[in-house]
PDB file of N, CA and C in Angstrom:
ATOM      1  N   MET A 105     -64.944  18.517 245.909  1.00  0.00           N
ATOM      2  CA  MET A 105     -64.513  19.803 246.395  1.00  0.00           C
ATOM      3  C   MET A 105     -63.483  19.569 247.509  1.00  0.00           C
ATOM      4  N   SER A 106     -62.410  20.311 247.453  1.00  0.00           N
ATOM      5  CA  SER A 106     -61.360  20.173 248.460  1.00  0.00           C
ATOM      6  C   SER A 106     -61.781  20.885 249.749  1.00  0.00           C
ATOM      7  N   ALA A 107     -61.060  20.605 250.822  1.00  0.00           N
ATOM      8  CA  ALA A 107     -61.344  21.254 252.103  1.00  0.00           C
ATOM      9  C   ALA A 107     -61.160  22.770 251.993  1.00  0.00           C
ATOM     10  N   ASP A 108     -60.136  23.196 251.274  1.00  0.00           N
ATOM     11  CA  ASP A 108     -59.896  24.637 251.093  1.00  0.00           C
ATOM     12  C   ASP A 108     -61.030  25.296 250.312  1.00  0.00           C
ATOM     13  N   GLU A 109     -61.527  24.604 249.301  1.00  0.00           N
ATOM     14  CA  GLU A 109     -62.644  25.142 248.518  1.00  0.00           C
ATOM     15  C   GLU A 109     -63.909  25.231 249.371  1.00  0.00           C
ATOM     16  N   ALA A 110     -64.127  24.213 250.195  1.00  0.00           N
ATOM     17  CA  ALA A 110     -65.302  24.214 251.073  1.00  0.00           C
ATOM     18  C   ALA A 110     -65.213  25.358 252.080  1.00  0.00           C
ATOM     19  N   LEU A 111     -64.038  25.573 252.655  1.00  0.00           N
ATOM     20  CA  LEU A 111     -63.852  26.665 253.605  1.00  0.00           C
ATOM     21  C   LEU A 111     -64.051  28.017 252.927  1.00  0.00           C
ATOM     22  N   ALA A 112     -63.532  28.171 251.725  1.00  0.00           N
ATOM     23  CA  ALA A 112     -63.703  29.424 250.978  1.00  0.00           C
ATOM     24  C   ALA A 112     -65.183  29.680 250.702  1.00  0.00           C
ATOM     25  N   ARG A 113     -65.922  28.641 250.382  1.00  0.00           N
ATOM     26  CA  ARG A 113     -67.359  28.784 250.125  1.00  0.00           C
ATOM     27  C   ARG A 113     -68.096  29.178 251.405  1.00  0.00           C
ATOM     28  N   GLN A 114     -67.732  28.548 252.527  1.00  0.00           N
ATOM     29  CA  GLN A 114     -68.361  28.889 253.799  1.00  0.00           C
ATOM     30  C   GLN A 114     -68.062  30.337 254.189  1.00  0.00           C
ATOM     31  N   ASP A 115     -66.821  30.758 253.996  1.00  0.00           N
ATOM     32  CA  ASP A 115     -66.447  32.144 254.298  1.00  0.00           C
ATOM     33  C   ASP A 115     -67.270  33.117 253.460  1.00  0.00           C
ATOM     34  N   LYS A 116     -67.396  32.826 252.184  1.00  0.00           N
ATOM     35  CA  LYS A 116     -68.158  33.690 251.278  1.00  0.00           C
ATOM     36  C   LYS A 116     -69.631  33.742 251.693  1.00  0.00           C
ATOM     37  N   THR A 117     -70.188  32.596 252.051  1.00  0.00           N
ATOM     38  CA  THR A 117     -71.587  32.529 252.468  1.00  0.00           C
ATOM     39  C   THR A 117     -71.817  33.337 253.741  1.00  0.00           C
ATOM     40  N   LEU A 118     -70.895  33.241 254.693  1.00  0.00           N
ATOM     41  CA  LEU A 118     -71.020  34.007 255.930  1.00  0.00           C
ATOM     42  C   LEU A 118     -70.941  35.505 255.654  1.00  0.00           C
ATOM     43  N   ARG A 119     -69.983  35.923 254.838  1.00  0.00           N
ATOM     44  CA  ARG A 119     -69.858  37.351 254.500  1.00  0.00           C
ATOM     45  C   ARG A 119     -71.150  37.877 253.881  1.00  0.00           C
ATOM     46  N   LYS A 120     -71.689  37.117 252.955  1.00  0.00           N
ATOM     47  CA  LYS A 120     -72.922  37.525 252.277  1.00  0.00           C
ATOM     48  C   LYS A 120     -74.089  37.589 253.267  1.00  0.00           C
ATOM     49  N   PHE A 121     -74.186  36.603 254.143  1.00  0.00           N
ATOM     50  CA  PHE A 121     -75.262  36.559 255.131  1.00  0.00           C
ATOM     51  C   PHE A 121     -75.211  37.781 256.054  1.00  0.00           C
ATOM     52  N   ILE A 122     -74.028  38.118 256.542  1.00  0.00           N
ATOM     53  CA  ILE A 122     -73.877  39.272 257.432  1.00  0.00           C
ATOM     54  C   ILE A 122     -74.237  40.562 256.698  1.00  0.00           C
ATOM     55  N   ARG A 123     -73.716  40.724 255.490  1.00  0.00           N
ATOM     56  CA  ARG A 123     -73.894  41.979 254.745  1.00  0.00           C
ATOM     57  C   ARG A 123     -75.281  42.154 254.144  1.00  0.00           C
ATOM     58  N   LYS A 124     -75.876  41.060 253.682  1.00  0.00           N
ATOM     59  CA  LYS A 124     -77.144  41.167 252.947  1.00  0.00           C
ATOM     60  C   LYS A 124     -78.379  40.885 253.797  1.00  0.00           C
ATOM     61  N   GLN A 125     -78.211  40.168 254.911  1.00  0.00           N
ATOM     62  CA  GLN A 125     -79.387  39.811 255.702  1.00  0.00           C
ATOM     63  C   GLN A 125     -79.330  40.333 257.132  1.00  0.00           C
ATOM     64  N   VAL A 126     -78.235  40.084 257.831  1.00  0.00           N
ATOM     65  CA  VAL A 126     -78.185  40.459 259.243  1.00  0.00           C
ATOM     66  C   VAL A 126     -78.190  41.975 259.425  1.00  0.00           C
ATOM     67  N   ILE A 127     -77.221  42.663 258.858  1.00  0.00           N
ATOM     68  CA  ILE A 127     -77.103  44.108 259.068  1.00  0.00           C
ATOM     69  C   ILE A 127     -78.303  44.877 258.503  1.00  0.00           C
ATOM     70  N   PRO A 128     -78.751  44.603 257.294  1.00  0.00           N
ATOM     71  CA  PRO A 128     -79.889  45.380 256.778  1.00  0.00           C
ATOM     72  C   PRO A 128     -81.221  45.113 257.485  1.00  0.00           C
ATOM     73  N   HIS A 129     -81.405  43.912 258.021  1.00  0.00           N
ATOM     74  CA  HIS A 129     -82.729  43.522 258.505  1.00  0.00           C
ATOM     75  C   HIS A 129     -82.855  43.344 260.009  1.00  0.00           C
ATOM     76  N   CYS A 130     -81.780  43.409 260.755  1.00  0.00           N
ATOM     77  CA  CYS A 130     -81.869  43.128 262.193  1.00  0.00           C
ATOM     78  C   CYS A 130     -81.330  44.305 263.000  1.00  0.00           C
ATOM     79  N   ALA A 131     -82.258  45.097 263.545  1.00  0.00           N
ATOM     80  CA  ALA A 131     -81.876  46.283 264.317  1.00  0.00           C
ATOM     81  C   ALA A 131     -81.011  45.921 265.517  1.00  0.00           C
ATOM     82  N   HIS A 132     -81.308  44.805 266.156  1.00  0.00           N
ATOM     83  CA  HIS A 132     -80.523  44.386 267.323  1.00  0.00           C
ATOM     84  C   HIS A 132     -79.054  44.201 266.950  1.00  0.00           C
ATOM     85  N   TYR A 133     -78.792  43.458 265.891  1.00  0.00           N
ATOM     86  CA  TYR A 133     -77.393  43.214 265.520  1.00  0.00           C
ATOM     87  C   TYR A 133     -76.720  44.453 264.941  1.00  0.00           C
ATOM     88  N   ARG A 134     -77.459  45.311 264.267  1.00  0.00           N
ATOM     89  CA  ARG A 134     -76.861  46.590 263.836  1.00  0.00           C
ATOM     90  C   ARG A 134     -76.340  47.340 265.053  1.00  0.00           C
ATOM     91  N   LYS A 135     -77.156  47.363 266.098  1.00  0.00           N
ATOM     92  CA  LYS A 135     -76.787  48.080 267.321  1.00  0.00           C
ATOM     93  C   LYS A 135     -75.589  47.434 268.017  1.00  0.00           C
ATOM     94  N   VAL A 136     -75.633  46.127 268.230  1.00  0.00           N
ATOM     95  CA  VAL A 136     -74.531  45.495 268.969  1.00  0.00           C
ATOM     96  C   VAL A 136     -73.241  45.470 268.156  1.00  0.00           C
ATOM     97  N   PHE A 137     -73.341  45.355 266.843  1.00  0.00           N
ATOM     98  CA  PHE A 137     -72.134  45.448 266.013  1.00  0.00           C
ATOM     99  C   PHE A 137     -71.536  46.843 266.149  1.00  0.00           C
ATOM    100  N   ARG A 138     -72.383  47.864 266.053  1.00  0.00           N
ATOM    101  CA  ARG A 138     -71.910  49.248 266.164  1.00  0.00           C
ATOM    102  C   ARG A 138     -71.262  49.478 267.531  1.00  0.00           C
ATOM    103  N   GLU A 139     -71.912  49.018 268.603  1.00  0.00           N
ATOM    104  CA  GLU A 139     -71.377  49.191 269.956  1.00  0.00           C
ATOM    105  C   GLU A 139     -70.048  48.460 270.139  1.00  0.00           C
ATOM    106  N   ALA A 140     -69.875  47.343 269.437  1.00  0.00           N
ATOM    107  CA  ALA A 140     -68.627  46.575 269.528  1.00  0.00           C
ATOM    108  C   ALA A 140     -67.566  47.095 268.563  1.00  0.00           C
ATOM    109  N   GLY A 141     -67.928  48.097 267.754  1.00  0.00           N
ATOM    110  CA  GLY A 141     -66.974  48.652 266.793  1.00  0.00           C
ATOM    111  C   GLY A 141     -66.710  47.732 265.618  1.00  0.00           C
ATOM    112  N   ILE A 142     -67.700  46.896 265.290  1.00  0.00           N
ATOM    113  CA  ILE A 142     -67.554  45.934 264.196  1.00  0.00           C
ATOM    114  C   ILE A 142     -68.385  46.389 263.010  1.00  0.00           C
ATOM    115  N   ASP A 143     -67.773  46.419 261.861  1.00  0.00           N
ATOM    116  CA  ASP A 143     -68.444  46.740 260.608  1.00  0.00           C
ATOM    117  C   ASP A 143     -68.667  45.426 259.868  1.00  0.00           C
ATOM    118  N   ALA A 144     -69.699  45.362 259.051  1.00  0.00           N
ATOM    119  CA  ALA A 144     -69.968  44.136 258.290  1.00  0.00           C
ATOM    120  C   ALA A 144     -68.745  43.712 257.485  1.00  0.00           C
ATOM    121  N   GLY A 145     -67.977  44.664 256.989  1.00  0.00           N
ATOM    122  CA  GLY A 145     -66.781  44.355 256.214  1.00  0.00           C
ATOM    123  C   GLY A 145     -65.664  43.739 257.032  1.00  0.00           C
ATOM    124  N   ASP A 146     -65.759  43.842 258.371  1.00  0.00           N
ATOM    125  CA  ASP A 146     -64.749  43.235 259.236  1.00  0.00           C
ATOM    126  C   ASP A 146     -64.884  41.718 259.283  1.00  0.00           C
ATOM    127  N   VAL A 147     -66.050  41.216 258.911  1.00  0.00           N
ATOM    128  CA  VAL A 147     -66.292  39.772 258.931  1.00  0.00           C
ATOM    129  C   VAL A 147     -65.824  39.201 257.606  1.00  0.00           C
ATOM    130  N   ARG A 148     -64.680  38.555 257.634  1.00  0.00           N
ATOM    131  CA  ARG A 148     -64.076  38.016 256.420  1.00  0.00           C
ATOM    132  C   ARG A 148     -64.362  36.521 256.254  1.00  0.00           C
ATOM    133  N   GLY A 149     -64.689  35.853 257.360  1.00  0.00           N
ATOM    134  CA  GLY A 149     -64.955  34.425 257.266  1.00  0.00           C
ATOM    135  C   GLY A 149     -65.221  33.806 258.625  1.00  0.00           C
ATOM    136  N   LEU A 150     -65.253  32.486 258.643  1.00  0.00           N
ATOM    137  CA  LEU A 150     -65.589  31.737 259.849  1.00  0.00           C
ATOM    138  C   LEU A 150     -64.653  32.034 261.008  1.00  0.00           C
ATOM    139  N   ALA A 151     -63.394  32.329 260.716  1.00  0.00           N
ATOM    140  CA  ALA A 151     -62.427  32.624 261.776  1.00  0.00           C
ATOM    141  C   ALA A 151     -62.819  33.868 262.562  1.00  0.00           C
ATOM    142  N   ASP A 152     -63.645  34.720 261.982  1.00  0.00           N
ATOM    143  CA  ASP A 152     -64.060  35.956 262.646  1.00  0.00           C
ATOM    144  C   ASP A 152     -65.287  35.778 263.537  1.00  0.00           C
ATOM    145  N   LEU A 153     -65.890  34.612 263.542  1.00  0.00           N
ATOM    146  CA  LEU A 153     -67.095  34.405 264.350  1.00  0.00           C
ATOM    147  C   LEU A 153     -66.847  34.686 265.831  1.00  0.00           C
ATOM    148  N   ALA A 154     -65.662  34.372 266.320  1.00  0.00           N
ATOM    149  CA  ALA A 154     -65.358  34.590 267.738  1.00  0.00           C
ATOM    150  C   ALA A 154     -65.390  36.067 268.109  1.00  0.00           C
ATOM    151  N   LYS A 155     -65.234  36.947 267.146  1.00  0.00           N
ATOM    152  CA  LYS A 155     -65.245  38.393 267.405  1.00  0.00           C
ATOM    153  C   LYS A 155     -66.658  38.963 267.485  1.00  0.00           C
ATOM    154  N   LEU A 156     -67.628  38.230 266.974  1.00  0.00           N
ATOM    155  CA  LEU A 156     -68.986  38.761 266.851  1.00  0.00           C
ATOM    156  C   LEU A 156     -69.760  38.675 268.156  1.00  0.00           C
ATOM    157  N   PRO A 157     -70.532  39.722 268.455  1.00  0.00           N
ATOM    158  CA  PRO A 157     -71.392  39.674 269.641  1.00  0.00           C
ATOM    159  C   PRO A 157     -72.593  38.767 269.366  1.00  0.00           C
ATOM    160  N   PHE A 158     -72.911  37.934 270.319  1.00  0.00           N
ATOM    161  CA  PHE A 158     -74.055  37.051 270.161  1.00  0.00           C
ATOM    162  C   PHE A 158     -75.165  37.455 271.112  1.00  0.00           C
ATOM    163  N   THR A 159     -76.362  37.078 270.789  1.00  0.00           N
ATOM    164  CA  THR A 159     -77.523  37.396 271.601  1.00  0.00           C
ATOM    165  C   THR A 159     -77.543  36.514 272.837  1.00  0.00           C
ATOM    166  N   SER A 160     -77.765  37.135 273.978  1.00  0.00           N
ATOM    167  CA  SER A 160     -77.839  36.391 275.232  1.00  0.00           C
ATOM    168  C   SER A 160     -79.303  36.261 275.665  1.00  0.00           C
ATOM    169  N   LYS A 161     -79.514  35.431 276.638  1.00  0.00           N
ATOM    170  CA  LYS A 161     -80.855  35.272 277.196  1.00  0.00           C
ATOM    171  C   LYS A 161     -81.336  36.604 277.777  1.00  0.00           C
ATOM    172  N   ALA A 162     -80.429  37.353 278.377  1.00  0.00           N
ATOM    173  CA  ALA A 162     -80.783  38.660 278.946  1.00  0.00           C
ATOM    174  C   ALA A 162     -81.240  39.630 277.860  1.00  0.00           C
ATOM    175  N   ASP A 163     -80.611  39.571 276.683  1.00  0.00           N
ATOM    176  CA  ASP A 163     -81.027  40.429 275.570  1.00  0.00           C
ATOM    177  C   ASP A 163     -82.477  40.142 275.194  1.00  0.00           C
ATOM    178  N   LEU A 164     -82.797  38.878 275.101  1.00  0.00           N
ATOM    179  CA  LEU A 164     -84.156  38.491 274.719  1.00  0.00           C
ATOM    180  C   LEU A 164     -85.159  38.825 275.814  1.00  0.00           C
ATOM    181  N   ALA A 165     -84.771  38.630 277.066  1.00  0.00           N
ATOM    182  CA  ALA A 165     -85.676  38.897 278.186  1.00  0.00           C
ATOM    183  C   ALA A 165     -86.008  40.378 278.289  1.00  0.00           C
ATOM    184  N   SER A 166     -85.084  41.231 277.864  1.00  0.00           N
ATOM    185  CA  SER A 166     -85.330  42.673 277.953  1.00  0.00           C
ATOM    186  C   SER A 166     -86.221  43.179 276.823  1.00  0.00           C
ATOM    187  N   ALA A 167     -86.577  42.313 275.911  1.00  0.00           N
ATOM    188  CA  ALA A 167     -87.384  42.703 274.745  1.00  0.00           C
ATOM    189  C   ALA A 167     -88.865  42.507 275.019  1.00  0.00           C
ATOM    190  N   VAL A 168     -89.334  43.025 276.141  1.00  0.00           N
ATOM    191  CA  VAL A 168     -90.732  42.810 276.517  1.00  0.00           C
ATOM    192  C   VAL A 168     -91.693  43.713 275.765  1.00  0.00           C
ATOM    193  N   VAL A 169     -91.237  44.840 275.325  1.00  0.00           N
ATOM    194  CA  VAL A 169     -92.074  45.755 274.560  1.00  0.00           C
ATOM    195  C   VAL A 169     -92.111  45.265 273.115  1.00  0.00           C
ATOM    196  N   GLU A 170     -93.294  45.266 272.516  1.00  0.00           N
ATOM    197  CA  GLU A 170     -93.451  44.724 271.161  1.00  0.00           C
ATOM    198  C   GLU A 170     -92.483  45.352 270.168  1.00  0.00           C
ATOM    199  N   GLU A 171     -92.281  46.663 270.247  1.00  0.00           N
ATOM    200  CA  GLU A 171     -91.363  47.325 269.315  1.00  0.00           C
ATOM    201  C   GLU A 171     -89.946  46.783 269.468  1.00  0.00           C
ATOM    202  N   ARG A 172     -89.546  46.517 270.697  1.00  0.00           N
ATOM    203  CA  ARG A 172     -88.199  45.988 270.959  1.00  0.00           C
ATOM    204  C   ARG A 172     -88.077  44.562 270.423  1.00  0.00           C
ATOM    205  N   MET A 173     -89.141  43.785 270.513  1.00  0.00           N
ATOM    206  CA  MET A 173     -89.099  42.411 269.998  1.00  0.00           C
ATOM    207  C   MET A 173     -88.837  42.399 268.501  1.00  0.00           C
ATOM    208  N   ARG A 174     -89.351  43.407 267.805  1.00  0.00           N
ATOM    209  CA  ARG A 174     -89.150  43.482 266.359  1.00  0.00           C
ATOM    210  C   ARG A 174     -87.680  43.671 265.996  1.00  0.00           C
ATOM    211  N   ASP A 175     -86.888  44.191 266.931  1.00  0.00           N
ATOM    212  CA  ASP A 175     -85.458  44.375 266.671  1.00  0.00           C
ATOM    213  C   ASP A 175     -84.752  43.053 266.393  1.00  0.00           C
ATOM    214  N   PHE A 176     -85.332  41.953 266.857  1.00  0.00           N
ATOM    215  CA  PHE A 176     -84.707  40.648 266.705  1.00  0.00           C
ATOM    216  C   PHE A 176     -85.137  39.914 265.437  1.00  0.00           C
ATOM    217  N   VAL A 177     -86.104  40.460 264.712  1.00  0.00           N
ATOM    218  CA  VAL A 177     -86.605  39.817 263.500  1.00  0.00           C
ATOM    219  C   VAL A 177     -85.597  40.008 262.383  1.00  0.00           C
ATOM    220  N   LEU A 178     -85.146  38.905 261.796  1.00  0.00           N
ATOM    221  CA  LEU A 178     -84.145  38.989 260.743  1.00  0.00           C
ATOM    222  C   LEU A 178     -84.783  39.290 259.396  1.00  0.00           C
ATOM    223  N   LEU A 179     -85.772  38.518 259.014  1.00  0.00           N
ATOM    224  CA  LEU A 179     -86.462  38.747 257.746  1.00  0.00           C
ATOM    225  C   LEU A 179     -87.953  38.856 258.026  1.00  0.00           C
ATOM    226  N   PRO A 180     -88.467  40.079 258.067  1.00  0.00           N
ATOM    227  CA  PRO A 180     -89.878  40.250 258.395  1.00  0.00           C
ATOM    228  C   PRO A 180     -90.798  39.642 257.347  1.00  0.00           C
ATOM    229  N   ASP A 181     -91.939  39.207 257.815  1.00  0.00           N
ATOM    230  CA  ASP A 181     -92.966  38.659 256.935  1.00  0.00           C
ATOM    231  C   ASP A 181     -93.590  39.821 256.156  1.00  0.00           C
ATOM    232  N   PRO A 182     -93.552  39.797 254.823  1.00  0.00           N
ATOM    233  CA  PRO A 182     -94.110  40.897 254.021  1.00  0.00           C
ATOM    234  C   PRO A 182     -95.576  41.169 254.327  1.00  0.00           C
ATOM    235  N   LYS A 183     -96.328  40.147 254.748  1.00  0.00           N
ATOM    236  CA  LYS A 183     -97.741  40.325 255.066  1.00  0.00           C
ATOM    237  C   LYS A 183     -97.921  41.212 256.295  1.00  0.00           C
ATOM    238  N   VAL A 184     -96.959  41.174 257.203  1.00  0.00           N
ATOM    239  CA  VAL A 184     -97.036  41.961 258.428  1.00  0.00           C
ATOM    240  C   VAL A 184     -96.647  43.404 258.161  1.00  0.00           C
ATOM    241  N   LEU A 185     -95.771  43.619 257.202  1.00  0.00           N
ATOM    242  CA  LEU A 185     -95.328  44.974 256.886  1.00  0.00           C
ATOM    243  C   LEU A 185     -96.436  45.693 256.197  1.00  0.00           C
TER     244      LEU A 185
END
């Protein structure tokens, strides 16, 4: 596989991850993406990672209430649901 093919595959994988897993399953990232004016479709590939809001230590520290902690769960355990 060439470097260009590898990069194209990585870009595709990132797009799919954002659209199919992060946005549908993570309330925290839905909120911060919305606040930053970023739509899942805006993420075209690895070059766009610098535009994305990332979770800080302060974000996690403020999640002291159990309901708020659930906002950070990406793929919930079906047994818990």
